[in-house]
PDB file of C-alpha atoms and ligand atoms in Angstrom:
ATOM      1  CA  MET A  17     -11.022 -14.511  -0.909  1.00 33.00           C
ATOM      2  CA  THR A  18     -11.977 -10.941  -0.208  1.00 52.00           C
ATOM      3  CA  ASN A  19      -9.770  -8.071   0.700  1.00 77.00           C
ATOM      4  CA  ALA A  20      -9.933  -5.611   3.602  1.00 82.00           C
ATOM      5  CA  LEU A  21     -12.124  -3.289   1.665  1.00 84.00           C
ATOM      6  CA  ALA A  22     -14.825  -5.796   0.750  1.00 87.00           C
ATOM      7  CA  LYS A  23     -14.723  -7.068   4.269  1.00 89.00           C
ATOM      8  CA  ALA A  24     -15.177  -3.415   5.571  1.00 92.00           C
ATOM      9  CA  ILE A  25     -18.318  -3.103   3.305  1.00 93.00           C
ATOM     10  CA  ALA A  26     -19.701  -6.385   4.630  1.00 93.00           C
ATOM     11  CA  ALA A  27     -18.951  -5.423   8.180  1.00 95.00           C
ATOM     12  CA  GLY A  28     -20.887  -2.113   7.779  1.00 95.00           C
ATOM     13  CA  GLU A  29     -17.703   0.023   8.335  1.00 95.00           C
ATOM     14  CA  MET A  30     -18.087   1.840   4.997  1.00 95.00           C
ATOM     15  CA  ASP A  31     -20.151   4.924   5.077  1.00 96.00           C
ATOM     16  CA  VAL A  32     -21.148   7.610   2.496  1.00 97.00           C
ATOM     17  CA  TRP A  33     -20.770  11.342   3.519  1.00 97.00           C
ATOM     18  CA  TYR A  34     -21.964  14.319   1.635  1.00 97.00           C
ATOM     19  CA  GLN A  35     -20.420  17.768   0.875  1.00 97.00           C
ATOM     20  CA  PRO A  36     -22.685  20.533  -0.393  1.00 96.00           C
ATOM     21  CA  GLN A  37     -22.285  22.271  -3.790  1.00 97.00           C
ATOM     22  CA  ILE A  38     -23.373  25.912  -3.555  1.00 97.00           C
ATOM     23  CA  ALA A  39     -24.961  27.769  -6.438  1.00 97.00           C
ATOM     24  CA  SER A  40     -22.846  30.965  -6.691  1.00 98.00           C
ATOM     25  CA  THR A  41     -25.759  33.364  -7.566  1.00 96.00           C
ATOM     26  CA  THR A  42     -28.209  32.325  -4.895  1.00 96.00           C
ATOM     27  CA  LEU A  43     -25.731  30.858  -2.418  1.00 95.00           C
ATOM     28  CA  ARG A  44     -28.160  28.086  -1.851  1.00 93.00           C
ATOM     29  CA  ILE A  45     -27.361  24.312  -1.759  1.00 94.00           C
ATOM     30  CA  ALA A  46     -27.857  22.897  -5.309  1.00 95.00           C
ATOM     31  CA  GLY A  47     -26.690  19.392  -4.675  1.00 96.00           C
ATOM     32  CA  PHE A  48     -24.186  17.296  -2.745  1.00 97.00           C
ATOM     33  CA  GLU A  49     -21.171  15.189  -3.663  1.00 98.00           C
ATOM     34  CA  ALA A  50     -21.140  11.662  -2.215  1.00 97.00           C
ATOM     35  CA  LEU A  51     -17.789  10.772  -0.673  1.00 96.00           C
ATOM     36  CA  ALA A  52     -16.801   7.316   0.711  1.00 95.00           C
ATOM     37  CA  ARG A  53     -15.717   7.205   4.353  1.00 96.00           C
ATOM     38  CA  TRP A  54     -14.423   4.159   6.166  1.00 94.00           C
ATOM     39  CA  ASN A  55     -14.987   3.928   9.926  1.00 93.00           C
ATOM     40  CA  HIS A  56     -11.745   1.938  10.379  1.00 93.00           C
ATOM     41  CA  PRO A  57     -11.570   0.124  13.735  1.00 91.00           C
ATOM     42  CA  GLU A  58      -8.052   1.238  14.263  1.00 92.00           C
ATOM     43  CA  ARG A  59      -7.430   4.274  12.032  1.00 92.00           C
ATOM     44  CA  GLY A  60     -10.664   6.069  12.737  1.00 93.00           C
ATOM     45  CA  CYS A  61     -12.751   7.722   9.922  1.00 94.00           C
ATOM     46  CA  ILE A  62     -10.662   7.868   6.667  1.00 93.00           C
ATOM     47  CA  GLY A  63     -11.306   8.937   3.083  1.00 91.00           C
ATOM     48  CA  PRO A  64     -10.455   7.279  -0.224  1.00 87.00           C
ATOM     49  CA  ASP A  65      -7.061   9.157  -0.443  1.00 86.00           C
ATOM     50  CA  GLU A  66      -6.001   7.073   2.595  1.00 87.00           C
ATOM     51  CA  PHE A  67      -7.313   3.621   1.657  1.00 84.00           C
ATOM     52  CA  LEU A  68      -7.941   3.428  -2.023  1.00 78.00           C
ATOM     53  CA  ASP A  69      -4.433   2.459  -3.422  1.00 70.00           C
ATOM     54  CA  GLN A  70      -4.220  -0.723  -1.490  1.00 55.00           C
ATOM     55  CA  SER A  71      -7.602  -1.782  -2.521  1.00 50.00           C
ATOM     56  CA  GLU A  72      -7.687  -1.382  -6.347  1.00 61.00           C
ATOM     57  CA  GLU A  73      -9.083  -4.900  -6.954  1.00 63.00           C
ATOM     58  CA  CYS A  74     -12.194  -4.082  -4.892  1.00 68.00           C
ATOM     59  CA  ILE A  75     -12.858  -0.555  -6.259  1.00 77.00           C
ATOM     60  CA  GLU A  76     -15.918  -1.803  -8.225  1.00 79.00           C
ATOM     61  CA  ASP A  77     -17.421  -3.166  -4.917  1.00 83.00           C
ATOM     62  CA  LEU A  78     -16.720   0.229  -3.332  1.00 88.00           C
ATOM     63  CA  ALA A  79     -18.133   2.194  -6.322  1.00 88.00           C
ATOM     64  CA  ALA A  80     -21.227   0.007  -6.371  1.00 89.00           C
ATOM     65  CA  PHE A  81     -21.710   0.489  -2.588  1.00 93.00           C
ATOM     66  CA  VAL A  82     -21.370   4.256  -2.824  1.00 95.00           C
ATOM     67  CA  LEU A  83     -23.530   4.485  -5.832  1.00 95.00           C
ATOM     68  CA  ALA A  84     -26.334   2.498  -4.347  1.00 96.00           C
ATOM     69  CA  ARG A  85     -26.211   4.277  -0.980  1.00 96.00           C
ATOM     70  CA  ALA A  86     -25.923   7.796  -2.648  1.00 97.00           C
ATOM     71  CA  CYS A  87     -28.970   6.990  -4.809  1.00 97.00           C
ATOM     72  CA  SER A  88     -31.167   5.827  -1.996  1.00 95.00           C
ATOM     73  CA  ASP A  89     -30.117   8.771   0.312  1.00 95.00           C
ATOM     74  CA  ALA A  90     -30.786  11.243  -2.575  1.00 96.00           C
ATOM     75  CA  ALA A  91     -34.174   9.807  -3.310  1.00 95.00           C
ATOM     76  CA  HIS A  92     -35.433  11.512  -0.145  1.00 92.00           C
ATOM     77  CA  TRP A  93     -33.891  14.952  -0.892  1.00 92.00           C
ATOM     78  CA  PRO A  94     -36.224  17.685  -2.319  1.00 86.00           C
ATOM     79  CA  GLY A  95     -35.112  17.914  -5.991  1.00 88.00           C
ATOM     80  CA  LEU A  96     -31.354  18.117  -5.376  1.00 95.00           C
ATOM     81  CA  VAL A  97     -28.548  16.568  -7.505  1.00 97.00           C
ATOM     82  CA  VAL A  98     -26.226  13.986  -6.026  1.00 98.00           C
ATOM     83  CA  GLY A  99     -22.698  13.763  -7.484  1.00 98.00           C
ATOM     84  CA  VAL A 100     -21.064  10.294  -7.407  1.00 97.00           C
ATOM     85  CA  ASN A 101     -17.400   9.543  -8.258  1.00 93.00           C
ATOM     86  CA  VAL A 102     -16.992   6.890 -10.933  1.00 90.00           C
ATOM     87  CA  ALA A 103     -13.941   4.764 -11.377  1.00 83.00           C
ATOM     88  CA  PRO A 104     -12.329   5.030 -14.848  1.00 81.00           C
ATOM     89  CA  HIS A 105     -12.710   1.335 -15.816  1.00 79.00           C
ATOM     90  CA  GLN A 106     -16.337   1.353 -14.689  1.00 81.00           C
ATOM     91  CA  PHE A 107     -16.965   4.171 -17.156  1.00 80.00           C
ATOM     92  CA  ALA A 108     -15.287   2.167 -19.960  1.00 78.00           C
ATOM     93  CA  HIS A 109     -17.846  -0.595 -19.734  1.00 82.00           C
ATOM     94  CA  SER A 110     -20.486  -0.407 -22.387  1.00 85.00           C
ATOM     95  CA  ALA A 111     -23.005  -1.908 -19.973  1.00 91.00           C
ATOM     96  CA  PHE A 112     -22.394   0.944 -17.471  1.00 93.00           C
ATOM     97  CA  PRO A 113     -25.435   3.032 -18.407  1.00 95.00           C
ATOM     98  CA  ASP A 114     -27.739   0.007 -17.956  1.00 96.00           C
ATOM     99  CA  ASP A 115     -26.182  -0.623 -14.526  1.00 94.00           C
ATOM    100  CA  ILE A 116     -26.787   2.903 -13.604  1.00 96.00           C
ATOM    101  CA  ALA A 117     -30.443   2.763 -14.646  1.00 97.00           C
ATOM    102  CA  ALA A 118     -30.908  -0.333 -12.535  1.00 96.00           C
ATOM    103  CA  ILE A 119     -29.280   0.952  -9.430  1.00 95.00           C
ATOM    104  CA  ALA A 120     -31.231   4.269  -9.602  1.00 97.00           C
ATOM    105  CA  ALA A 121     -34.430   2.554 -10.245  1.00 97.00           C
ATOM    106  CA  ALA A 122     -34.002   0.186  -7.267  1.00 96.00           C
ATOM    107  CA  ALA A 123     -33.217   3.234  -5.099  1.00 96.00           C
ATOM    108  CA  GLY A 124     -36.240   5.219  -6.392  1.00 96.00           C
ATOM    109  CA  LEU A 125     -34.046   8.074  -7.609  1.00 97.00           C
ATOM    110  CA  SER A 126     -34.929   9.972 -10.850  1.00 97.00           C
ATOM    111  CA  LEU A 127     -32.045   9.857 -13.229  1.00 98.00           C
ATOM    112  CA  ASP A 128     -32.021  13.582 -13.723  1.00 97.00           C
ATOM    113  CA  HIS A 129     -30.986  13.949 -10.060  1.00 98.00           C
ATOM    114  CA  LEU A 130     -27.898  11.868 -10.621  1.00 98.00           C
ATOM    115  CA  GLU A 131     -24.494  13.411 -11.615  1.00 98.00           C
ATOM    116  CA  LEU A 132     -21.603  11.053 -12.349  1.00 97.00           C
ATOM    117  CA  GLU A 133     -18.078  12.513 -11.777  1.00 96.00           C
ATOM    118  CA  ILE A 134     -15.343  11.277 -14.128  1.00 93.00           C
ATOM    119  CA  LEU A 135     -11.667  12.271 -13.756  1.00 90.00           C
ATOM    120  CA  GLU A 136     -10.377  14.346 -16.704  1.00 88.00           C
ATOM    121  CA  ASN A 137      -7.678  11.847 -17.435  1.00 85.00           C
ATOM    122  CA  ALA A 138     -10.164   9.018 -17.735  1.00 83.00           C
ATOM    123  CA  ALA A 139     -12.296  10.977 -20.203  1.00 83.00           C
ATOM    124  CA  LEU A 140      -9.224  11.925 -22.276  1.00 83.00           C
ATOM    125  CA  GLU A 141      -7.727   8.512 -22.274  1.00 84.00           C
ATOM    126  CA  ASN A 142     -10.248   7.260 -24.827  1.00 84.00           C
ATOM    127  CA  PRO A 143     -12.569  10.132 -25.873  1.00 85.00           C
ATOM    128  CA  ASP A 144     -14.484   8.165 -28.405  1.00 87.00           C
ATOM    129  CA  ALA A 145     -15.477   5.428 -25.905  1.00 86.00           C
ATOM    130  CA  ALA A 146     -16.159   8.200 -23.366  1.00 88.00           C
ATOM    131  CA  ARG A 147     -18.353   9.991 -25.870  1.00 92.00           C
ATOM    132  CA  ALA A 148     -20.488   6.889 -26.472  1.00 91.00           C
ATOM    133  CA  VAL A 149     -21.069   6.146 -22.843  1.00 93.00           C
ATOM    134  CA  MET A 150     -21.681   9.839 -22.009  1.00 94.00           C
ATOM    135  CA  THR A 151     -24.184  10.210 -24.829  1.00 95.00           C
ATOM    136  CA  ARG A 152     -26.171   7.200 -23.613  1.00 96.00           C
ATOM    137  CA  LEU A 153     -26.157   8.478 -20.069  1.00 97.00           C
ATOM    138  CA  ARG A 154     -27.202  11.980 -21.096  1.00 97.00           C
ATOM    139  CA  GLN A 155     -30.022  10.501 -23.244  1.00 98.00           C
ATOM    140  CA  MET A 156     -31.169   8.833 -20.005  1.00 98.00           C
ATOM    141  CA  GLY A 157     -31.099  12.216 -18.217  1.00 98.00           C
ATOM    142  CA  VAL A 158     -28.011  11.560 -16.159  1.00 98.00           C
ATOM    143  CA  ARG A 159     -25.599  14.490 -15.815  1.00 98.00           C
ATOM    144  CA  ILE A 160     -21.924  14.122 -16.367  1.00 97.00           C
ATOM    145  CA  ALA A 161     -19.217  16.129 -14.508  1.00 97.00           C
ATOM    146  CA  ILE A 162     -15.583  16.190 -15.293  1.00 95.00           C
ATOM    147  CA  ASP A 163     -13.729  15.935 -11.885  1.00 94.00           C
ATOM    148  CA  ASP A 164     -10.309  17.498 -10.789  1.00 93.00           C
ATOM    149  CA  PHE A 165     -10.144  19.479 -14.060  1.00 95.00           C
ATOM    150  CA  GLY A 166      -7.376  21.651 -15.263  1.00 90.00           C
ATOM    151  CA  GLN A 167      -3.975  20.498 -13.902  1.00 83.00           C
ATOM    152  CA  GLY A 168      -2.514  21.422 -17.163  1.00 83.00           C
ATOM    153  CA  TYR A 169      -4.342  24.814 -17.512  1.00 84.00           C
ATOM    154  CA  SER A 170      -5.358  23.580 -20.932  1.00 86.00           C
ATOM    155  CA  ARG A 171      -8.474  24.502 -22.865  1.00 88.00           C
ATOM    156  CA  GLU A 172      -8.041  21.612 -25.351  1.00 88.00           C
ATOM    157  CA  PHE A 173     -10.717  19.620 -23.568  1.00 91.00           C
ATOM    158  CA  LEU A 174     -13.366  21.973 -24.513  1.00 93.00           C
ATOM    159  CA  ARG A 175     -12.552  21.444 -28.214  1.00 91.00           C
ATOM    160  CA  LEU A 176     -13.562  17.744 -27.819  1.00 90.00           C
ATOM    161  CA  ASP A 177     -17.080  19.032 -27.255  1.00 90.00           C
ATOM    162  CA  LEU A 178     -17.970  15.943 -25.172  1.00 93.00           C
ATOM    163  CA  PRO A 179     -21.527  15.787 -23.937  1.00 95.00           C
ATOM    164  CA  VAL A 180     -20.505  17.072 -20.410  1.00 96.00           C
ATOM    165  CA  SER A 181     -22.929  19.003 -18.233  1.00 96.00           C
ATOM    166  CA  LYS A 182     -20.331  20.337 -15.783  1.00 97.00           C
ATOM    167  CA  ILE A 183     -16.516  20.810 -15.263  1.00 97.00           C
ATOM    168  CA  LYS A 184     -15.194  20.777 -11.672  1.00 98.00           C
ATOM    169  CA  LEU A 185     -12.118  22.873 -11.434  1.00 97.00           C
ATOM    170  CA  ALA A 186      -9.420  21.209  -9.389  1.00 96.00           C
ATOM    171  CA  ARG A 187      -8.497  22.715  -5.920  1.00 97.00           C
ATOM    172  CA  SER A 188      -4.879  23.286  -7.301  1.00 96.00           C
ATOM    173  CA  ILE A 189      -6.396  25.880  -9.643  1.00 96.00           C
ATOM    174  CA  VAL A 190      -8.889  27.364  -7.373  1.00 97.00           C
ATOM    175  CA  THR A 191      -6.384  28.059  -4.702  1.00 96.00           C
ATOM    176  CA  ASP A 192      -3.741  29.438  -7.316  1.00 96.00           C
ATOM    177  CA  PRO A 193      -3.795  33.255  -6.772  1.00 93.00           C
ATOM    178  CA  THR A 194      -2.443  33.739 -10.312  1.00 95.00           C
ATOM    179  CA  ALA A 195      -5.183  31.665 -12.020  1.00 95.00           C
ATOM    180  CA  SER A 196      -8.137  34.021 -11.932  1.00 95.00           C
ATOM    181  CA  ASP A 197      -7.747  35.298 -15.447  1.00 96.00           C
ATOM    182  CA  TRP A 198      -7.393  31.892 -16.814  1.00 96.00           C
ATOM    183  CA  ILE A 199     -10.521  30.763 -14.822  1.00 97.00           C
ATOM    184  CA  ARG A 200     -12.567  33.741 -16.108  1.00 97.00           C
ATOM    185  CA  GLU A 201     -11.737  33.005 -19.774  1.00 97.00           C
ATOM    186  CA  PHE A 202     -12.290  29.240 -19.405  1.00 97.00           C
ATOM    187  CA  VAL A 203     -15.695  29.760 -17.749  1.00 98.00           C
ATOM    188  CA  ARG A 204     -16.694  32.094 -20.566  1.00 98.00           C
ATOM    189  CA  MET A 205     -15.637  29.511 -23.205  1.00 97.00           C
ATOM    190  CA  ALA A 206     -17.361  26.608 -21.348  1.00 97.00           C
ATOM    191  CA  HIS A 207     -20.507  28.566 -21.038  1.00 98.00           C
ATOM    192  CA  THR A 208     -20.701  29.109 -24.804  1.00 97.00           C
ATOM    193  CA  ILE A 209     -20.904  25.335 -25.385  1.00 96.00           C
ATOM    194  CA  GLY A 210     -23.441  24.849 -22.530  1.00 96.00           C
ATOM    195  CA  MET A 211     -21.139  23.566 -19.770  1.00 97.00           C
ATOM    196  CA  GLU A 212     -21.412  24.697 -16.306  1.00 98.00           C
ATOM    197  CA  ILE A 213     -18.404  25.145 -13.867  1.00 98.00           C
ATOM    198  CA  THR A 214     -17.874  24.216 -10.247  1.00 98.00           C
ATOM    199  CA  ALA A 215     -14.910  25.531  -8.281  1.00 98.00           C
ATOM    200  CA  GLU A 216     -13.729  22.802  -5.926  1.00 98.00           C
ATOM    201  CA  GLY A 217     -11.787  23.088  -2.726  1.00 98.00           C
ATOM    202  CA  VAL A 218     -12.776  26.623  -1.950  1.00 98.00           C
ATOM    203  CA  GLU A 219     -11.355  27.065   1.601  1.00 98.00           C
ATOM    204  CA  THR A 220     -11.469  30.888   2.112  1.00 97.00           C
ATOM    205  CA  GLN A 221     -13.736  33.790   1.735  1.00 97.00           C
ATOM    206  CA  ALA A 222     -11.230  35.471  -0.758  1.00 97.00           C
ATOM    207  CA  GLN A 223     -11.270  32.342  -2.987  1.00 97.00           C
ATOM    208  CA  ALA A 224     -15.035  32.261  -2.880  1.00 98.00           C
ATOM    209  CA  LEU A 225     -15.317  35.835  -3.982  1.00 97.00           C
ATOM    210  CA  THR A 226     -12.759  35.259  -6.819  1.00 97.00           C
ATOM    211  CA  MET A 227     -14.610  32.210  -8.079  1.00 98.00           C
ATOM    212  CA  GLN A 228     -17.975  34.029  -7.962  1.00 98.00           C
ATOM    213  CA  THR A 229     -16.570  37.017  -9.836  1.00 97.00           C
ATOM    214  CA  ALA A 230     -14.940  34.740 -12.408  1.00 97.00           C
ATOM    215  CA  GLY A 231     -18.400  33.360 -13.207  1.00 98.00           C
ATOM    216  CA  CYS A 232     -18.221  29.840 -11.744  1.00 98.00           C
ATOM    217  CA  ASP A 233     -21.762  28.460 -11.486  1.00 98.00           C
ATOM    218  CA  TYR A 234     -21.124  26.395  -8.209  1.00 98.00           C
ATOM    219  CA  MET A 235     -18.667  26.287  -5.448  1.00 98.00           C
ATOM    220  CA  GLN A 236     -17.769  23.479  -3.106  1.00 98.00           C
ATOM    221  CA  GLY A 237     -15.237  23.402  -0.288  1.00 98.00           C
ATOM    222  CA  TYR A 238     -14.501  23.745   3.351  1.00 98.00           C
ATOM    223  CA  PHE A 239     -15.314  27.463   3.326  1.00 98.00           C
ATOM    224  CA  PHE A 240     -18.982  26.392   2.841  1.00 97.00           C
ATOM    225  CA  ALA A 241     -19.069  23.065   4.509  1.00 96.00           C
ATOM    226  CA  ARG A 242     -17.047  19.991   5.177  1.00 95.00           C
ATOM    227  CA  PRO A 243     -18.398  16.534   4.157  1.00 96.00           C
ATOM    228  CA  SER A 244     -20.912  15.249   6.758  1.00 94.00           C
ATOM    229  CA  PRO A 245     -22.888  11.983   7.292  1.00 94.00           C
ATOM    230  CA  GLY A 246     -26.136  11.433   5.375  1.00 93.00           C
ATOM    231  CA  ARG A 247     -28.230  11.938   8.420  1.00 89.00           C
ATOM    232  CA  ASP A 248     -26.942  15.595   8.664  1.00 89.00           C
ATOM    233  CA  VAL A 249     -27.902  16.390   5.174  1.00 89.00           C
ATOM    234  CA  MET A 250     -31.709  16.816   5.778  1.00 75.00           C
ATOM    235  CA  ARG A 251     -30.796  19.066   8.705  1.00 77.00           C
ATOM    236  CA  ALA A 252     -28.690  21.225   6.477  1.00 72.00           C
ATOM    237  CA  LEU A 253     -31.458  21.363   3.916  1.00 76.00           C
ATOM    238  CA  THR A 254     -34.022  22.533   6.371  1.00 70.00           C
ATOM    239  CA  GLY A 255     -31.465  24.988   7.942  1.00 68.00           C
ATOM    240  CA  GLY A 256     -31.732  27.351   4.896  1.00 50.00           C
ATOM    241  CA  GLY A 257     -28.998  28.902   2.755  1.00 49.00           C
ATOM    242  CA  ALA A 258     -25.243  28.780   2.808  1.00 53.00           C
ATOM    243  CA  LYS A 259     -22.598  31.071   4.119  1.00 60.00           C
ATOM    244  CA  SER A 260     -22.107  34.214   1.993  1.00 63.00           C
ATOM    245  CA  PRO A 261     -18.630  34.983   0.658  1.00 69.00           C
ATOM    246  CA  SER A 262     -19.420  38.621   0.921  1.00 65.00           C
ATOM    247  CA  ALA A 263     -20.797  38.520   4.460  1.00 48.00           C
ATOM    248  CA  ASP A 264     -18.538  40.307   7.051  1.00 45.00           C
ATOM    249  CA  THR A 265     -17.455  37.092   8.781  1.00 41.00           C
ATOM    250  CA  SER A 266     -14.049  35.412   8.802  1.00 40.00           C
ATOM    251  CA  PRO A 267     -13.643  32.132   6.954  1.00 40.00           C
ATOM    252  CA  SER A 268     -14.842  29.164   9.041  1.00 43.00           C
ATOM    253  CA  ALA A 269     -12.336  26.608  10.034  1.00 40.00           C
ATOM    254  CA  GLU A 270     -14.794  24.523  12.079  1.00 42.00           C
ATOM    255  CA  GLU A 271     -15.709  20.935  11.621  1.00 42.00           C
ATOM    256  CA  SER A 272     -19.280  20.328  10.498  1.00 38.00           C
TER     257      SER A 272
HETATM  258  O1    G B 305     -11.342  14.120  -6.318  1.00 67.82           O
HETATM  259  P1    G B 305     -12.626  14.637  -5.661  1.00 67.82           P
HETATM  260  O2    G B 305     -12.915  16.026  -6.093  1.00 67.82           O
HETATM  261  O3    G B 305     -13.804  13.757  -5.720  1.00 67.82           O
HETATM  262  O4    G B 305     -12.125  14.753  -4.106  1.00 67.82           O
HETATM  263  C1    G B 305     -13.009  15.261  -3.087  1.00 67.82           C
HETATM  264  C2    G B 305     -12.192  15.207  -1.834  1.00 67.82           C
HETATM  265  O5    G B 305     -11.708  16.544  -1.538  1.00 67.82           O
HETATM  266  C3    G B 305     -12.921  14.729  -0.695  1.00 67.82           C
HETATM  267  O6    G B 305     -12.199  13.677   0.034  1.00 67.82           O
HETATM  268  C4    G B 305     -13.153  15.930   0.272  1.00 67.82           C
HETATM  269  O7    G B 305     -13.105  15.618   1.601  1.00 67.82           O
HETATM  270  C5    G B 305     -11.864  16.871  -0.175  1.00 67.82           C
HETATM  271  N1    G B 305     -12.318  18.266  -0.073  1.00 67.82           N
HETATM  272  C6    G B 305     -13.405  18.834  -0.257  1.00 67.82           C
HETATM  273  N2    G B 305     -13.386  20.185  -0.022  1.00 67.82           N
HETATM  274  C7    G B 305     -12.109  20.536   0.284  1.00 67.82           C
HETATM  275  C8    G B 305     -11.409  21.711   0.635  1.00 67.82           C
HETATM  276  O8    G B 305     -11.986  22.787   0.678  1.00 67.82           O
HETATM  277  N3    G B 305     -10.159  21.546   0.906  1.00 67.82           N
HETATM  278  C9    G B 305      -9.422  20.319   0.898  1.00 67.82           C
HETATM  279  N4    G B 305      -8.180  20.308   1.137  1.00 67.82           N
HETATM  280  N5    G B 305     -10.086  19.211   0.564  1.00 67.82           N
HETATM  281  C10   G B 305     -11.387  19.300   0.276  1.00 67.82           C
HETATM  282 MN1   MN B 306     -15.349  14.265  -7.122  1.00 67.82          MN
END
């Protein structure tokens, strides 16, 4: 018995879209985050926020589908990183690194072009297990990003010194006008232990400038680009650089 989500995958209704991650210093595209999109026959194109909670039992099917598709799409990109969201219980499996290696090899993607995004809570739930899996993955060349970071405005995470490549600051922090001092100090501390920082959910020119000034290495959000289908990615790559937060243009609200 399969549920609606597994059926949607089998019926070809599930798709993977990509949102650019912009390097703050060059304002060029450094990589893309892969995001599941369901072309629902009645509800239209919907994201995981709208369908995931009813489909928990098939999350592994979805994760495997997104991972395989993202790896095969990214294998055609010129040296860019693809970020893929990983479900907490996937990450808790000790066989997970071997699964990743097999999926990337089948897709023809070099492992150093893959970045796995893990929620802060999932990493903190069992830091020892997380450390073991992260260490294996890092040895294989895979990058690890902590997703949706910082709801508690805590720096404790850095003290764990997990083998993490990048921390993605949650939109709730990025859009908080009082958070810039906290962010600047957090970025400084993260850099001293070799971690990079992405600001997520950047929607305005003012936010982009603040994140750039605070030292964030990458920015992602509607100000730069909305997620778009895989076929549009190559076009974006050949189209050159990204929108500049210091350019004299108003923030874009247009769809991609
Ligand atoms: O949890 P995670 O960071 O993986 O979630 C990414 C989600 O955030 C995607 O569904 C994406 O469409 C959405 N998103 C990306 N950029 C922005 C933004 O600038 N504003 C808002 N509100 N959502 C965004
Ligand atoms: Mn993510």
